[in-house]
Amino acid sequence: MEKVIDAPPQQVFDVLADGWTYSDWVVGTVHVRDVDAQWPRVGTRLHHRAGPWPFSLEDASTVLVCEPPHRLVLRAGLWPAGEAIVVFTLTPEGDGATRVRIGEDFAAGPLRWFRTRLNDLVLHQRNRETLRRLADIATRQKADERAER
């Protein structure tokens, strides 16, 4: 899944690097409980709650790779359902825009074994909305910066 966002890579990466905003743009994350001080340094964690109350699950996502402003790889936990590896790739596109690709694959737990076309469709739609929300935040920051000038 990919989307071109009307903001430069660093500006988009700055949103990824602000762990406290994840519940604003990651579909399914309903609350960020804590963010390690050095986020998104490799090995740091973002502690979150996902899913609707009273069925929400608490877990954490861990940074596996951080290459600002081009790549961020997370291991997103959602136990007992499992965990996924999520890869964000940011590529400059045209004049001040960024092509953002998100790849997500189940890496462990029951979700890994129950992969179906329906799961893939739901994941595709979820990631489409996640990228739309990420774009809204990144472009709003760009507009705010222009207004300050």
XYZ file of C-alpha atoms in Angstrom:
149
model
C 0.000 0.000 0.000
C 1.356 3.440 -0.844
C 0.335 7.076 -0.979
C 1.986 10.285 -2.152
C 1.862 12.893 0.614
C 2.305 16.610 -0.113
C 5.107 17.074 2.433
C 8.866 16.408 2.291
C 10.232 13.117 3.710
C 11.603 14.692 6.892
C 8.242 16.221 7.719
C 6.458 12.897 7.219
C 9.148 11.084 9.211
C 8.710 13.599 12.024
C 5.146 12.329 12.431
C 6.417 8.724 12.544
C 9.021 9.816 15.103
C 6.377 11.267 17.439
C 5.130 8.160 19.212
C 2.438 10.092 21.050
C 0.568 10.685 17.761
C 0.183 7.002 16.819
C -3.369 6.747 18.140
C -4.238 9.720 15.896
C -3.285 7.995 12.656
C -2.748 4.236 13.177
C -6.138 2.618 12.649
C -6.927 0.308 15.556
C -4.631 1.995 18.075
C -7.008 3.631 20.512
C -4.583 4.866 23.162
C -0.832 5.408 23.547
C 0.022 4.563 27.159
C 3.726 5.438 27.111
C 6.587 6.105 24.707
C 10.226 5.361 25.516
C 12.245 8.583 25.794
C 14.556 7.811 22.854
C 11.759 6.763 20.417
C 12.278 5.886 17.537
C 15.801 4.648 18.293
C 16.278 0.905 17.568
C 15.060 -1.151 20.528
C 12.754 1.519 21.956
C 9.090 0.806 22.524
C 5.749 2.487 22.184
C 3.162 1.089 24.613
C -0.365 1.084 23.219
C -3.893 -0.176 23.555
C -5.696 -1.466 20.474
C -9.277 -2.434 19.795
C -12.581 -1.323 21.273
C -13.241 -1.303 25.000
C -13.842 -3.667 26.817
C -12.059 -5.977 24.366
C -8.964 -3.809 23.910
C -5.521 -5.359 24.227
C -2.453 -3.707 25.742
C 0.921 -4.386 24.186
C 3.911 -2.556 22.707
C 5.569 -1.913 19.373
C 9.358 -2.095 19.144
C 11.611 -0.279 16.665
C 13.673 -2.768 14.633
C 15.173 -0.347 12.064
C 15.280 3.448 12.057
C 16.855 5.276 9.101
C 15.532 8.869 9.177
C 13.950 10.182 7.061
C 13.587 7.147 4.777
C 12.710 3.995 6.689
C 11.150 2.792 9.921
C 10.506 -0.870 10.758
C 8.418 -1.882 13.775
C 7.442 -5.127 15.434
C 3.859 -4.377 16.456
C 2.592 -6.550 19.273
C -1.035 -7.441 19.792
C -0.831 -10.533 21.962
C -2.539 -12.953 22.341
C -3.496 -12.396 18.678
C 0.145 -12.172 17.596
C 2.486 -9.602 16.164
C 3.240 -8.017 12.830
C 6.277 -6.499 11.164
C 5.395 -3.069 9.786
C 7.711 -1.334 7.309
C 7.393 2.358 6.415
C 9.447 3.483 3.414
C 9.595 7.181 2.480
C 10.875 8.277 -0.935
C 11.110 11.877 -2.208
C 8.561 12.476 -4.943
C 8.503 15.567 -7.120
C 8.655 19.002 -5.550
C 8.441 18.578 -1.773
C 6.266 15.460 -1.739
C 6.891 11.963 -0.370
C 5.816 8.530 -1.549
C 5.045 6.543 1.603
C 4.838 2.778 1.386
C 3.533 0.684 4.250
C 4.032 -3.050 4.330
C 2.594 -5.178 7.100
C 2.826 -8.902 7.598
C 1.917 -11.150 10.500
C 5.114 -12.493 12.043
C 3.933 -14.567 15.019
C 0.870 -15.856 16.809
C -2.488 -17.165 15.638
C -3.010 -14.409 13.045
C -0.017 -15.750 11.140
C -1.723 -19.109 10.645
C -5.202 -17.820 9.789
C -4.284 -15.629 6.869
C -7.073 -15.386 4.302
C -8.126 -13.131 1.457
C -10.585 -11.500 3.842
C -7.768 -10.716 6.306
C -5.703 -9.297 3.438
C -8.630 -7.113 2.318
C -9.222 -5.805 5.850
C -5.497 -5.121 6.315
C -5.390 -3.349 2.932
C -8.319 -1.086 3.880
C -6.844 -0.436 7.333
C -3.492 0.584 5.859
C -5.176 2.800 3.252
C -6.955 4.705 6.038
C -3.760 4.798 8.135
C -1.890 6.461 5.245
C -4.754 8.921 4.711
C -4.589 9.949 8.375
C -0.781 10.174 8.292
C -1.075 12.444 5.242
C -3.604 14.677 7.017
C -1.252 15.203 9.957
C 1.897 15.700 7.853
C 0.258 18.145 5.442
C -1.380 20.064 8.282
C 2.085 20.573 9.755
C 3.294 21.817 6.371
C 0.412 24.310 6.196
C 1.139 25.474 9.761
C 4.798 26.104 8.859
C 3.782 28.174 5.794
C 1.392 30.242 7.930
C 4.188 31.021 10.422
C 6.400 32.505 7.687
